[in-house]
CSV table of N, CA and C and ligand atoms in Angstrom, one decimal:
chain,number,residue,atom,x,y,z
D,1,UNK,N,137.8,108.4,116.4
D,1,UNK,CA,137.6,109.9,115.5
D,1,UNK,C,138.5,110.2,114.8
D,2,UNK,N,140.0,110.7,115.9
D,2,UNK,CA,141.0,110.8,115.3
D,2,UNK,C,142.0,109.7,114.8
D,3,UNK,N,141.9,108.8,114.8
D,3,UNK,CA,142.5,107.5,114.3
D,3,UNK,C,143.0,107.6,113.2
D,4,UNK,N,144.6,107.4,113.7
D,4,UNK,CA,145.3,106.8,112.1
D,4,UNK,C,144.8,106.2,111.2
D,5,UNK,N,145.4,107.7,109.4
D,5,UNK,CA,144.7,106.6,108.4
D,5,UNK,C,143.7,107.7,108.2
D,6,UNK,N,143.0,108.8,109.4
D,6,UNK,CA,142.5,109.8,108.2
D,6,UNK,C,142.7,110.4,107.9
D,7,UNK,N,142.5,111.5,107.4
D,7,UNK,CA,142.5,112.9,106.9
D,7,UNK,C,142.5,114.0,108.6
D,8,UNK,N,141.9,113.9,108.9
D,8,UNK,CA,141.9,114.0,110.2
D,8,UNK,C,143.0,113.7,111.7
D,9,UNK,N,142.9,114.1,111.0
D,9,UNK,CA,144.6,112.3,111.4
D,9,UNK,C,146.0,113.5,111.1
D,10,UNK,N,145.5,114.0,109.8
D,10,UNK,CA,146.8,114.6,109.4
D,10,UNK,C,146.3,116.2,109.1
D,11,UNK,N,145.6,116.3,109.4
D,11,UNK,CA,144.8,117.7,109.9
D,11,UNK,C,145.5,119.0,111.0
D,12,UNK,N,144.5,117.3,111.8
D,12,UNK,CA,145.3,117.9,113.1
D,12,UNK,C,146.6,117.9,114.1
D,13,UNK,N,147.4,116.9,113.6
D,13,UNK,CA,148.6,116.7,113.8
D,13,UNK,C,150.2,117.5,112.8
D,14,UNK,N,149.5,117.2,111.9
D,14,UNK,CA,150.5,118.1,111.0
D,14,UNK,C,151.2,117.3,110.3
D,15,UNK,N,150.8,116.0,110.0
D,15,UNK,CA,152.3,114.6,109.7
D,15,UNK,C,152.0,114.9,108.4
D,16,UNK,N,152.2,113.2,108.0
D,16,UNK,CA,152.8,113.4,106.3
D,16,UNK,C,150.8,113.1,105.7
D,17,UNK,N,150.4,113.9,105.0
D,17,UNK,CA,149.0,112.8,104.6
D,17,UNK,C,148.9,111.7,103.9
D,18,UNK,N,150.1,111.4,103.4
D,18,UNK,CA,149.9,110.2,103.1
D,18,UNK,C,149.9,108.6,104.0
D,19,UNK,N,151.6,108.6,104.3
D,19,UNK,CA,152.5,107.3,105.1
D,19,UNK,C,151.2,108.2,106.8
D,20,UNK,N,151.9,109.1,107.4
D,20,UNK,CA,151.3,110.0,108.7
D,20,UNK,C,152.2,110.0,109.3
D,21,UNK,N,153.8,109.4,109.6
D,21,UNK,CA,154.8,108.4,110.6
D,21,UNK,C,155.9,109.7,110.8
D,22,UNK,N,155.3,110.6,109.9
D,22,UNK,CA,156.2,112.2,110.9
D,22,UNK,C,155.9,113.4,110.2
D,23,UNK,N,156.8,113.9,110.7
D,23,UNK,CA,155.6,115.6,111.4
D,23,UNK,C,156.3,116.1,109.4
D,24,UNK,N,155.6,117.3,108.6
D,24,UNK,CA,155.6,117.9,107.9
D,24,UNK,C,156.4,119.1,108.4
D,25,UNK,N,156.9,119.9,109.8
D,25,UNK,CA,156.9,120.8,110.2
D,25,UNK,C,158.3,120.4,110.3
D,26,UNK,N,159.8,121.5,110.0
D,26,UNK,CA,160.5,121.2,111.0
D,26,UNK,C,160.6,121.2,112.0
D,27,UNK,N,159.8,122.3,112.6
D,27,UNK,CA,160.1,121.9,114.2
D,27,UNK,C,158.6,121.1,115.1
D,28,UNK,N,157.9,121.0,115.5
D,28,UNK,CA,157.0,120.5,116.2
D,28,UNK,C,156.9,121.3,116.5
D,29,UNK,N,156.7,121.9,117.5
D,29,UNK,CA,156.8,123.1,118.6
D,29,UNK,C,156.4,125.0,117.1
D,30,UNK,N,154.4,125.0,117.7
D,30,UNK,CA,154.2,126.2,115.8
D,30,UNK,C,154.6,127.0,117.5
D,31,UNK,N,154.9,127.4,118.3
D,31,UNK,CA,155.2,128.3,118.8
D,31,UNK,C,156.7,128.6,118.6
D,32,UNK,N,157.4,128.3,118.4
D,32,UNK,CA,159.2,128.0,117.6
D,32,UNK,C,158.8,128.8,116.2
D,33,UNK,N,158.6,131.2,117.0
D,33,UNK,CA,157.8,131.2,116.3
D,33,UNK,C,158.9,132.0,114.3
D,34,UNK,N,159.8,132.0,114.7
D,34,UNK,CA,161.3,132.2,113.9
D,34,UNK,C,160.6,130.9,112.4
D,35,UNK,N,159.9,130.3,112.5
D,35,UNK,CA,160.3,128.6,111.8
D,35,UNK,C,158.7,127.3,112.1
D,36,UNK,N,158.1,128.8,112.4
D,36,UNK,CA,155.8,128.1,112.2
D,36,UNK,C,156.0,127.8,111.1
D,37,UNK,N,156.5,127.9,110.5
D,37,UNK,CA,155.9,127.6,109.0
D,37,UNK,C,157.4,126.9,108.1
D,38,UNK,N,158.1,126.5,108.4
D,38,UNK,CA,159.1,126.0,107.7
D,38,UNK,C,159.2,124.8,107.3
D,39,UNK,N,159.0,123.6,106.3
D,39,UNK,CA,158.7,122.7,106.4
D,39,UNK,C,159.9,122.2,105.3
D,40,UNK,N,159.8,120.8,105.8
D,40,UNK,CA,160.3,119.7,105.5
D,40,UNK,C,160.0,119.4,103.5
D,41,UNK,N,161.1,119.7,102.8
D,41,UNK,CA,160.7,119.3,101.3
D,41,UNK,C,160.8,118.1,100.9
D,42,UNK,N,160.5,117.0,101.9
D,42,UNK,CA,160.4,115.3,101.5
D,42,UNK,C,160.2,115.2,103.0
D,43,UNK,N,158.6,113.8,102.1
D,43,UNK,CA,158.5,112.6,104.3
D,43,UNK,C,160.2,112.4,103.9
D,44,UNK,N,160.4,111.7,105.1
D,44,UNK,CA,161.2,110.7,104.4
D,44,UNK,C,161.3,109.6,104.4
D,45,UNK,N,159.9,109.1,105.3
D,45,UNK,CA,159.2,107.6,104.9
D,45,UNK,C,158.6,107.2,103.9
D,46,UNK,N,158.1,108.2,103.1
D,46,UNK,CA,157.5,107.4,102.5
D,46,UNK,C,157.8,108.3,101.0
D,47,UNK,N,158.6,109.2,101.1
D,47,UNK,CA,159.4,110.1,99.4
D,47,UNK,C,158.1,111.0,99.5
D,48,UNK,N,156.3,111.2,100.2
D,48,UNK,CA,156.0,112.6,99.3
D,48,UNK,C,156.5,114.1,99.0
D,49,UNK,N,155.9,114.6,97.8
D,49,UNK,CA,157.0,116.3,98.1
D,49,UNK,C,155.8,116.5,99.2
D,50,UNK,N,155.9,117.7,99.9
D,50,UNK,CA,155.4,118.0,100.6
D,50,UNK,C,154.3,119.7,100.3
D,51,UNK,N,155.3,120.0,99.0
D,51,UNK,CA,155.5,122.0,98.8
D,51,UNK,C,155.5,121.0,96.7
D,52,UNK,N,154.1,121.1,96.7
D,52,UNK,CA,153.7,121.0,94.8
D,52,UNK,C,154.5,121.8,94.3
D,53,UNK,N,154.3,122.7,94.3
D,53,UNK,CA,154.9,123.5,93.2
D,53,UNK,C,155.2,124.9,94.1
D,54,UNK,N,155.8,125.9,93.1
D,54,UNK,CA,155.9,127.3,94.0
D,54,UNK,C,154.6,128.0,94.3
D,55,UNK,N,154.0,128.7,95.5
D,55,UNK,CA,153.1,129.4,96.3
D,55,UNK,C,152.1,128.5,96.3
D,56,UNK,N,152.5,126.7,96.3
D,56,UNK,CA,151.1,126.3,97.1
D,56,UNK,C,150.2,126.9,97.9
D,57,UNK,N,150.8,127.3,99.0
D,57,UNK,CA,149.9,127.4,100.4
D,57,UNK,C,149.7,128.8,100.4
D,58,UNK,N,149.4,129.1,99.1
D,58,UNK,CA,148.7,129.6,99.1
D,58,UNK,C,147.5,130.3,99.6
D,59,UNK,N,146.5,129.0,99.4
D,59,UNK,CA,145.6,129.1,99.3
D,59,UNK,C,144.4,129.1,100.7
D,60,UNK,N,146.0,128.0,101.3
D,60,UNK,CA,145.9,128.4,103.2
D,60,UNK,C,145.7,129.9,103.8
D,61,UNK,N,146.1,131.1,102.6
D,61,UNK,CA,145.8,132.4,103.5
D,61,UNK,C,143.8,132.4,103.6
D,62,UNK,N,143.2,131.6,102.6
D,62,UNK,CA,142.1,131.4,102.6
D,62,UNK,C,141.7,130.7,103.6
D,63,UNK,N,141.9,129.6,104.0
D,63,UNK,CA,141.1,128.8,104.6
D,63,UNK,C,141.3,129.3,105.8
D,64,UNK,N,142.5,130.4,106.1
D,64,UNK,CA,142.9,130.5,107.1
D,64,UNK,C,142.3,131.7,108.6
D,65,UNK,N,140.6,132.4,106.5
D,65,UNK,CA,140.4,132.9,107.4
D,65,UNK,C,139.4,132.0,107.8
D,66,UNK,N,138.7,131.6,107.4
D,66,UNK,CA,137.5,130.4,108.0
D,66,UNK,C,137.6,129.7,109.5
D,67,UNK,N,138.9,129.6,109.2
D,67,UNK,CA,139.5,128.6,110.7
D,67,UNK,C,139.4,130.1,111.9
D,68,UNK,N,139.8,131.2,111.3
D,68,UNK,CA,140.6,132.7,112.4
D,68,UNK,C,138.4,132.3,113.0
D,69,UNK,N,137.9,132.8,112.2
D,69,UNK,CA,136.3,132.9,112.1
D,69,UNK,C,136.4,132.1,113.5
D,70,UNK,N,136.7,131.2,113.0
D,70,UNK,CA,135.9,129.9,113.8
D,70,UNK,C,136.7,129.5,115.3
D,71,UNK,N,137.7,130.2,115.1
D,71,UNK,CA,138.1,130.1,116.6
D,71,UNK,C,137.8,132.2,117.2
D,72,UNK,N,137.3,133.0,116.6
D,72,UNK,CA,136.7,134.4,117.6
D,72,UNK,C,134.9,133.9,117.4
D,73,UNK,N,134.7,133.0,116.5
D,73,UNK,CA,133.2,132.8,117.0
D,73,UNK,C,133.4,131.5,118.3
D,74,UNK,N,133.9,131.4,118.7
D,74,UNK,CA,134.1,130.0,119.7
D,74,UNK,C,134.5,130.9,120.7
D,75,UNK,N,135.5,132.2,121.1
D,75,UNK,CA,135.7,133.0,121.8
D,75,UNK,C,135.3,133.8,122.4
D,76,UNK,N,134.1,133.9,121.4
D,76,UNK,CA,133.3,135.2,121.7
D,76,UNK,C,131.6,134.2,122.4
D,77,UNK,N,131.6,133.2,121.7
D,77,UNK,CA,130.3,132.5,122.2
D,77,UNK,C,131.1,131.6,123.8
D,78,UNK,N,132.2,131.6,124.1
D,78,UNK,CA,132.2,131.5,125.1
D,78,UNK,C,132.7,132.6,127.0
D,79,UNK,N,132.9,133.7,125.7
D,79,UNK,CA,133.0,134.1,127.3
D,79,UNK,C,131.8,135.8,127.2
D,80,UNK,N,131.1,135.7,125.9
D,80,UNK,CA,129.7,136.1,126.4
D,80,UNK,C,128.6,136.2,126.8
D,81,UNK,N,128.7,134.2,126.3
D,81,UNK,CA,127.3,133.5,127.1
D,81,UNK,C,127.9,132.5,128.9
D,82,UNK,N,128.6,131.8,128.0
D,82,UNK,CA,129.8,131.2,129.8
D,82,UNK,C,129.4,132.5,130.6
D,83,UNK,N,130.5,133.4,130.8
D,83,UNK,CA,131.2,134.6,131.3
D,83,UNK,C,130.0,135.1,131.5
D,84,UNK,N,128.6,135.9,131.0
D,84,UNK,CA,128.1,136.4,131.2
D,84,UNK,C,128.6,137.9,131.2
D,85,UNK,N,129.9,138.1,129.8
D,85,UNK,CA,130.5,138.9,129.2
D,85,UNK,C,130.9,140.2,128.9
D,86,UNK,N,130.2,141.3,129.5
D,86,UNK,CA,129.7,142.1,128.1
D,86,UNK,C,130.3,142.6,126.9
D,87,UNK,N,130.2,143.1,126.3
D,87,UNK,CA,130.8,143.4,124.7
D,87,UNK,C,132.0,144.0,124.3
D,88,UNK,N,132.8,144.4,126.3
D,88,UNK,CA,133.9,144.7,125.8
D,88,UNK,C,134.9,143.8,125.4
D,89,UNK,N,134.6,143.1,126.4
D,89,UNK,CA,135.2,141.6,126.9
D,89,UNK,C,134.9,141.0,126.0
D,90,UNK,N,134.7,140.9,125.7
D,90,UNK,CA,134.1,139.7,124.7
D,90,UNK,C,134.7,140.0,123.3
D,91,UNK,N,134.9,141.0,122.9
D,91,UNK,CA,135.5,141.3,121.7
D,91,UNK,C,137.2,142.0,122.4
D,92,UNK,N,137.7,142.2,123.6
D,92,UNK,CA,139.1,141.8,123.6
D,92,UNK,C,139.8,140.1,123.7
D,93,UNK,N,138.1,139.2,124.5
D,93,UNK,CA,138.8,138.4,124.8
D,93,UNK,C,138.9,137.6,123.2
D,94,UNK,N,138.5,137.6,122.0
D,94,UNK,CA,138.1,138.0,120.9
D,94,UNK,C,139.6,137.2,119.9
D,95,UNK,N,140.3,139.2,120.4
D,95,UNK,CA,141.9,139.7,119.6
D,95,UNK,C,143.1,138.6,120.8
D,96,UNK,N,143.2,138.4,121.8
D,96,UNK,CA,143.9,138.0,122.4
D,96,UNK,C,143.3,136.6,121.9
D,97,UNK,N,142.5,135.8,121.3
D,97,UNK,CA,142.3,134.1,121.1
D,97,UNK,C,143.6,135.0,119.7
D,98,UNK,N,142.9,135.1,119.3
D,98,UNK,CA,143.6,135.4,117.5
D,98,UNK,C,145.0,135.6,118.1
D,99,UNK,N,145.1,135.8,119.2
D,99,UNK,CA,146.4,136.6,118.7
D,99,UNK,C,147.8,135.1,118.9
D,100,UNK,N,146.8,135.1,120.7
D,100,UNK,CA,147.4,133.8,120.6
D,100,UNK,C,147.6,132.6,120.0
D,101,UNK,N,146.2,132.3,119.3
D,101,UNK,CA,147.1,131.1,118.5
D,101,UNK,C,146.8,130.7,116.9
D,102,UNK,N,148.0,131.9,117.2
D,102,UNK,CA,148.2,132.7,115.4
D,102,UNK,C,149.0,131.6,115.0
D,103,UNK,N,149.6,131.1,115.4
D,103,UNK,CA,150.8,129.8,115.0
D,103,UNK,C,150.1,128.7,114.8
D,104,UNK,N,149.2,128.1,115.7
D,104,UNK,CA,148.1,126.9,115.7
D,104,UNK,C,147.1,127.3,114.6
D,105,UNK,N,146.5,128.2,114.3
D,105,UNK,CA,145.5,129.1,112.8
D,105,UNK,C,146.4,128.7,111.2
D,106,UNK,N,147.3,129.8,111.7
D,106,UNK,CA,148.3,128.8,110.1
D,106,UNK,C,148.7,127.7,110.1
D,107,UNK,N,149.3,126.6,111.3
D,107,UNK,CA,149.1,125.5,110.7
D,107,UNK,C,148.5,124.5,110.4
D,108,UNK,N,146.7,124.9,111.8
D,108,UNK,CA,145.8,124.4,111.1
D,108,UNK,C,145.4,124.5,109.4
D,109,UNK,N,145.3,125.5,109.0
D,109,UNK,CA,145.1,126.0,107.4
D,109,UNK,C,145.8,125.9,106.3
D,110,UNK,N,147.5,125.7,106.4
D,110,UNK,CA,148.1,124.8,105.5
D,110,UNK,C,147.5,123.4,106.0
D,111,UNK,N,147.3,122.5,107.0
D,111,UNK,CA,146.9,121.3,107.0
D,111,UNK,C,146.0,120.6,106.0
D,112,UNK,N,144.9,120.8,106.4
D,112,UNK,CA,143.5,121.7,105.4
D,112,UNK,C,143.0,121.4,103.8
J,201,ZN,ZN1,155.2,110.3,104.0
């Protein structure tokens, strides 16, 4: 399912969308918070330009809304139905999930 050569592989790993040989990001760890979104100019293997035009990644803001909703729904289903927690606890779980996974959500949105 997550084989090399599929778009899903690029989205989940953050690798070059063309050759998938190296990461698009300067630092692989998304929790390196000062450099979460620092992206290389070009792929060193196939020379693909990552930033096609200025403000190329503005669209990722809209995608991050959808990705954030997906994480929030997952968190609420897990806490409310699996752990049968109260609404307040579920709300806290959603907020904590969104904060903890924020770097991953930001990167996923850019990759998409
Ligand atoms: Zn490449």
